[in-house]
PDB file of C-alpha atoms in Angstrom:
ATOM      1  CA  UNK U   1     282.603  63.584 111.216  1.00 59.00           C
ATOM      2  CA  UNK U   2     284.000  63.125 107.722  1.00 73.00           C
ATOM      3  CA  UNK U   3     285.513  65.889 105.630  1.00 87.00           C
ATOM      4  CA  UNK U   4     282.319  66.135 103.581  1.00 89.00           C
ATOM      5  CA  UNK U   5     280.137  66.887 106.600  1.00 88.00           C
ATOM      6  CA  UNK U   6     276.793  65.402 107.574  1.00 87.00           C
ATOM      7  CA  UNK U   7     274.648  64.062 104.747  1.00 85.00           C
ATOM      8  CA  UNK U   8     270.877  63.629 104.724  1.00 86.00           C
ATOM      9  CA  UNK U   9     268.689  61.865 102.179  1.00 89.00           C
ATOM     10  CA  UNK U  10     267.304  64.421  99.741  1.00 92.00           C
ATOM     11  CA  UNK U  11     265.029  62.154  97.691  1.00 95.00           C
ATOM     12  CA  UNK U  12     264.858  58.624  96.326  1.00 96.00           C
ATOM     13  CA  UNK U  13     264.466  57.749  92.654  1.00 96.00           C
ATOM     14  CA  UNK U  14     262.535  54.616  91.721  1.00 96.00           C
ATOM     15  CA  UNK U  15     262.286  52.943  88.333  1.00 94.00           C
ATOM     16  CA  UNK U  16     258.686  52.024  87.487  1.00 96.00           C
ATOM     17  CA  UNK U  17     257.057  50.212  84.593  1.00 95.00           C
ATOM     18  CA  UNK U  18     253.901  52.341  84.332  1.00 96.00           C
ATOM     19  CA  UNK U  19     254.161  55.954  85.471  1.00 96.00           C
ATOM     20  CA  UNK U  20     250.393  56.576  85.527  1.00 97.00           C
ATOM     21  CA  UNK U  21     249.753  53.519  87.692  1.00 96.00           C
ATOM     22  CA  UNK U  22     252.562  54.509  90.066  1.00 97.00           C
ATOM     23  CA  UNK U  23     251.372  58.117  90.236  1.00 97.00           C
ATOM     24  CA  UNK U  24     247.930  56.863  91.248  1.00 97.00           C
ATOM     25  CA  UNK U  25     249.405  54.593  93.933  1.00 97.00           C
ATOM     26  CA  UNK U  26     251.856  57.078  95.429  1.00 97.00           C
ATOM     27  CA  UNK U  27     249.417  59.974  95.083  1.00 96.00           C
ATOM     28  CA  UNK U  28     245.959  58.720  95.962  1.00 92.00           C
ATOM     29  CA  UNK U  29     247.031  56.061  98.462  1.00 90.00           C
ATOM     30  CA  UNK U  30     250.195  57.472 100.060  1.00 93.00           C
ATOM     31  CA  UNK U  31     249.335  61.157  99.705  1.00 95.00           C
ATOM     32  CA  UNK U  32     252.233  62.445  97.608  1.00 97.00           C
ATOM     33  CA  UNK U  33     251.692  65.459  95.359  1.00 98.00           C
ATOM     34  CA  UNK U  34     253.090  65.711  91.837  1.00 98.00           C
ATOM     35  CA  UNK U  35     255.620  68.556  91.977  1.00 98.00           C
ATOM     36  CA  UNK U  36     256.612  68.219  88.333  1.00 97.00           C
ATOM     37  CA  UNK U  37     256.592  65.859  85.344  1.00 96.00           C
ATOM     38  CA  UNK U  38     258.599  65.523  82.190  1.00 96.00           C
ATOM     39  CA  UNK U  39     259.950  63.364  79.414  1.00 93.00           C
ATOM     40  CA  UNK U  40     263.524  62.842  78.298  1.00 86.00           C
ATOM     41  CA  UNK U  41     263.975  60.702  75.193  1.00 85.00           C
ATOM     42  CA  UNK U  42     261.893  57.576  75.915  1.00 81.00           C
ATOM     43  CA  UNK U  43     261.808  58.030  79.707  1.00 84.00           C
ATOM     44  CA  UNK U  44     258.937  59.760  81.477  1.00 95.00           C
ATOM     45  CA  UNK U  45     259.417  60.957  85.028  1.00 97.00           C
ATOM     46  CA  UNK U  46     257.612  62.683  87.871  1.00 98.00           C
ATOM     47  CA  UNK U  47     258.759  64.436  91.024  1.00 98.00           C
ATOM     48  CA  UNK U  48     256.632  63.653  94.097  1.00 98.00           C
ATOM     49  CA  UNK U  49     256.607  65.362  97.453  1.00 97.00           C
ATOM     50  CA  UNK U  50     254.669  66.631 100.399  1.00 96.00           C
ATOM     51  CA  UNK U  51     254.339  70.253 101.503  1.00 96.00           C
ATOM     52  CA  UNK U  52     256.460  71.256  98.490  1.00 95.00           C
ATOM     53  CA  UNK U  53     259.416  69.104  99.613  1.00 96.00           C
ATOM     54  CA  UNK U  54     260.736  66.596  97.077  1.00 97.00           C
ATOM     55  CA  UNK U  55     260.643  63.004  98.402  1.00 96.00           C
ATOM     56  CA  UNK U  56     260.492  60.671  95.368  1.00 97.00           C
ATOM     57  CA  UNK U  57     261.284  60.715  91.692  1.00 97.00           C
ATOM     58  CA  UNK U  58     259.550  58.071  89.590  1.00 97.00           C
ATOM     59  CA  UNK U  59     261.204  57.077  86.314  1.00 95.00           C
ATOM     60  CA  UNK U  60     259.220  55.067  83.764  1.00 95.00           C
ATOM     61  CA  UNK U  61     262.162  53.161  82.330  1.00 91.00           C
ATOM     62  CA  UNK U  62     261.913  49.686  83.816  1.00 87.00           C
ATOM     63  CA  UNK U  63     260.770  46.387  82.411  1.00 89.00           C
ATOM     64  CA  UNK U  64     259.645  43.569  84.674  1.00 86.00           C
ATOM     65  CA  UNK U  65     259.033  43.576  88.401  1.00 85.00           C
ATOM     66  CA  UNK U  66     261.260  44.597  91.292  1.00 88.00           C
ATOM     67  CA  UNK U  67     263.859  41.908  92.039  1.00 88.00           C
ATOM     68  CA  UNK U  68     264.848  41.657  95.700  1.00 85.00           C
ATOM     69  CA  UNK U  69     267.679  39.304  94.752  1.00 85.00           C
ATOM     70  CA  UNK U  70     269.619  41.939  92.813  1.00 88.00           C
ATOM     71  CA  UNK U  71     271.946  44.589  94.247  1.00 89.00           C
ATOM     72  CA  UNK U  72     270.284  47.930  94.917  1.00 90.00           C
ATOM     73  CA  UNK U  73     267.309  49.071  96.917  1.00 90.00           C
ATOM     74  CA  UNK U  74     266.275  46.670  99.718  1.00 92.00           C
ATOM     75  CA  UNK U  75     263.209  48.645 100.779  1.00 94.00           C
ATOM     76  CA  UNK U  76     262.045  52.214 101.154  1.00 96.00           C
ATOM     77  CA  UNK U  77     260.774  53.302 104.573  1.00 96.00           C
ATOM     78  CA  UNK U  78     258.546  56.256 105.399  1.00 96.00           C
ATOM     79  CA  UNK U  79     258.063  57.545 108.941  1.00 96.00           C
ATOM     80  CA  UNK U  80     254.495  58.407 109.949  1.00 96.00           C
ATOM     81  CA  UNK U  81     253.377  60.930 112.555  1.00 96.00           C
ATOM     82  CA  UNK U  82     251.582  58.380 114.736  1.00 97.00           C
ATOM     83  CA  UNK U  83     250.481  54.762 114.943  1.00 97.00           C
ATOM     84  CA  UNK U  84     246.982  55.971 113.981  1.00 97.00           C
ATOM     85  CA  UNK U  85     248.409  57.274 110.691  1.00 96.00           C
ATOM     86  CA  UNK U  86     250.068  53.899 110.091  1.00 97.00           C
ATOM     87  CA  UNK U  87     246.738  52.153 110.664  1.00 97.00           C
ATOM     88  CA  UNK U  88     244.975  54.616 108.321  1.00 96.00           C
ATOM     89  CA  UNK U  89     247.568  53.852 105.631  1.00 96.00           C
ATOM     90  CA  UNK U  90     247.039  50.128 106.226  1.00 97.00           C
ATOM     91  CA  UNK U  91     243.266  50.547 105.734  1.00 97.00           C
ATOM     92  CA  UNK U  92     243.744  52.523 102.498  1.00 96.00           C
ATOM     93  CA  UNK U  93     246.244  49.997 101.169  1.00 97.00           C
ATOM     94  CA  UNK U  94     244.034  47.049 102.129  1.00 97.00           C
ATOM     95  CA  UNK U  95     241.045  48.629 100.356  1.00 96.00           C
ATOM     96  CA  UNK U  96     243.211  48.894  97.248  1.00 94.00           C
ATOM     97  CA  UNK U  97     244.200  45.211  97.402  1.00 95.00           C
ATOM     98  CA  UNK U  98     247.861  45.901  98.163  1.00 96.00           C
ATOM     99  CA  UNK U  99     250.159  42.978  98.935  1.00 93.00           C
ATOM    100  CA  UNK U 100     251.490  42.972 102.520  1.00 96.00           C
ATOM    101  CA  UNK U 101     254.516  41.109 103.871  1.00 94.00           C
ATOM    102  CA  UNK U 102     252.968  40.722 107.340  1.00 94.00           C
ATOM    103  CA  UNK U 103     249.431  40.988 108.629  1.00 93.00           C
ATOM    104  CA  UNK U 104     248.770  44.243 110.469  1.00 95.00           C
ATOM    105  CA  UNK U 105     251.227  46.430 112.333  1.00 96.00           C
ATOM    106  CA  UNK U 106     254.295  44.541 113.498  1.00 96.00           C
ATOM    107  CA  UNK U 107     257.120  45.570 115.822  1.00 95.00           C
ATOM    108  CA  UNK U 108     260.578  46.143 114.389  1.00 94.00           C
ATOM    109  CA  UNK U 109     261.943  43.693 116.979  1.00 90.00           C
ATOM    110  CA  UNK U 110     260.430  41.730 119.829  1.00 89.00           C
ATOM    111  CA  UNK U 111     259.601  44.204 122.624  1.00 89.00           C
ATOM    112  CA  UNK U 112     260.343  47.298 120.514  1.00 91.00           C
ATOM    113  CA  UNK U 113     258.192  50.421 120.666  1.00 95.00           C
ATOM    114  CA  UNK U 114     258.808  51.052 116.968  1.00 95.00           C
ATOM    115  CA  UNK U 115     257.039  49.220 114.183  1.00 95.00           C
ATOM    116  CA  UNK U 116     254.805  49.540 111.183  1.00 96.00           C
ATOM    117  CA  UNK U 117     253.415  47.967 108.045  1.00 97.00           C
ATOM    118  CA  UNK U 118     255.368  46.345 105.226  1.00 96.00           C
ATOM    119  CA  UNK U 119     253.918  46.166 101.721  1.00 97.00           C
ATOM    120  CA  UNK U 120     254.654  46.345  97.996  1.00 96.00           C
ATOM    121  CA  UNK U 121     254.007  49.030  95.382  1.00 96.00           C
ATOM    122  CA  UNK U 122     252.517  48.095  91.966  1.00 95.00           C
ATOM    123  CA  UNK U 123     255.964  47.079  90.652  1.00 95.00           C
ATOM    124  CA  UNK U 124     256.763  44.980  93.725  1.00 94.00           C
ATOM    125  CA  UNK U 125     259.119  47.490  95.372  1.00 95.00           C
ATOM    126  CA  UNK U 126     259.170  46.833  99.103  1.00 95.00           C
ATOM    127  CA  UNK U 127     257.841  49.725 101.206  1.00 97.00           C
ATOM    128  CA  UNK U 128     257.443  50.400 104.917  1.00 97.00           C
ATOM    129  CA  UNK U 129     255.442  52.962 106.881  1.00 97.00           C
ATOM    130  CA  UNK U 130     256.435  53.017 110.523  1.00 96.00           C
ATOM    131  CA  UNK U 131     256.643  55.010 113.746  1.00 97.00           C
ATOM    132  CA  UNK U 132     259.288  55.261 116.453  1.00 96.00           C
ATOM    133  CA  UNK U 133     256.745  54.678 119.241  1.00 96.00           C
ATOM    134  CA  UNK U 134     253.217  53.334 119.425  1.00 96.00           C
ATOM    135  CA  UNK U 135     253.791  49.725 118.368  1.00 95.00           C
ATOM    136  CA  UNK U 136     254.603  48.469 121.867  1.00 94.00           C
ATOM    137  CA  UNK U 137     251.716  45.981 121.798  1.00 92.00           C
ATOM    138  CA  UNK U 138     252.522  44.638 118.324  1.00 93.00           C
ATOM    139  CA  UNK U 139     254.239  41.307 117.888  1.00 92.00           C
ATOM    140  CA  UNK U 140     257.408  40.915 115.861  1.00 92.00           C
ATOM    141  CA  UNK U 141     257.633  38.314 113.074  1.00 90.00           C
ATOM    142  CA  UNK U 142     261.095  37.364 114.370  1.00 82.00           C
ATOM    143  CA  UNK U 143     262.286  37.503 117.959  1.00 76.00           C
ATOM    144  CA  UNK U 144     265.943  38.096 117.110  1.00 77.00           C
ATOM    145  CA  UNK U 145     266.193  39.776 113.712  1.00 80.00           C
ATOM    146  CA  UNK U 146     264.977  43.145 112.413  1.00 85.00           C
ATOM    147  CA  UNK U 147     261.533  42.829 110.831  1.00 83.00           C
ATOM    148  CA  UNK U 148     262.370  45.136 107.944  1.00 81.00           C
ATOM    149  CA  UNK U 149     265.173  42.877 106.765  1.00 76.00           C
ATOM    150  CA  UNK U 150     263.020  39.878 105.918  1.00 75.00           C
ATOM    151  CA  UNK U 151     260.355  40.826 103.453  1.00 74.00           C
TER     152      UNK U 151
END
């Protein structure tokens, strides 16, 4: 262990182009509650969480869409309680017209028990909802590489 001890992710901050649109997506579709909102100079922001625990901060200070070719966030992954919850999220996202990287639940690797869905938020940020077990019957988009790396 390092001298600074064990670290855990506290929350993730995302730049968005339209805070209201993103609040609707992350709230009504993914189930996050608004824990707080504010404005600093020209930037609006909102703290999102579940059960009072901060998970995301959205900052309306971006122009243009997410660019996967630039350094920074590759994708943001959420872990669901069960494969049924992943499928429920898929249905809600599909009804909303969300863009998916793969069709249906896919395995993280060929033969893996873990897997999930891979999609994009309104600004194009790549998101994942997955489980550690329950995707045993799902196919993987690639037999040799991790699914989450190629969307």
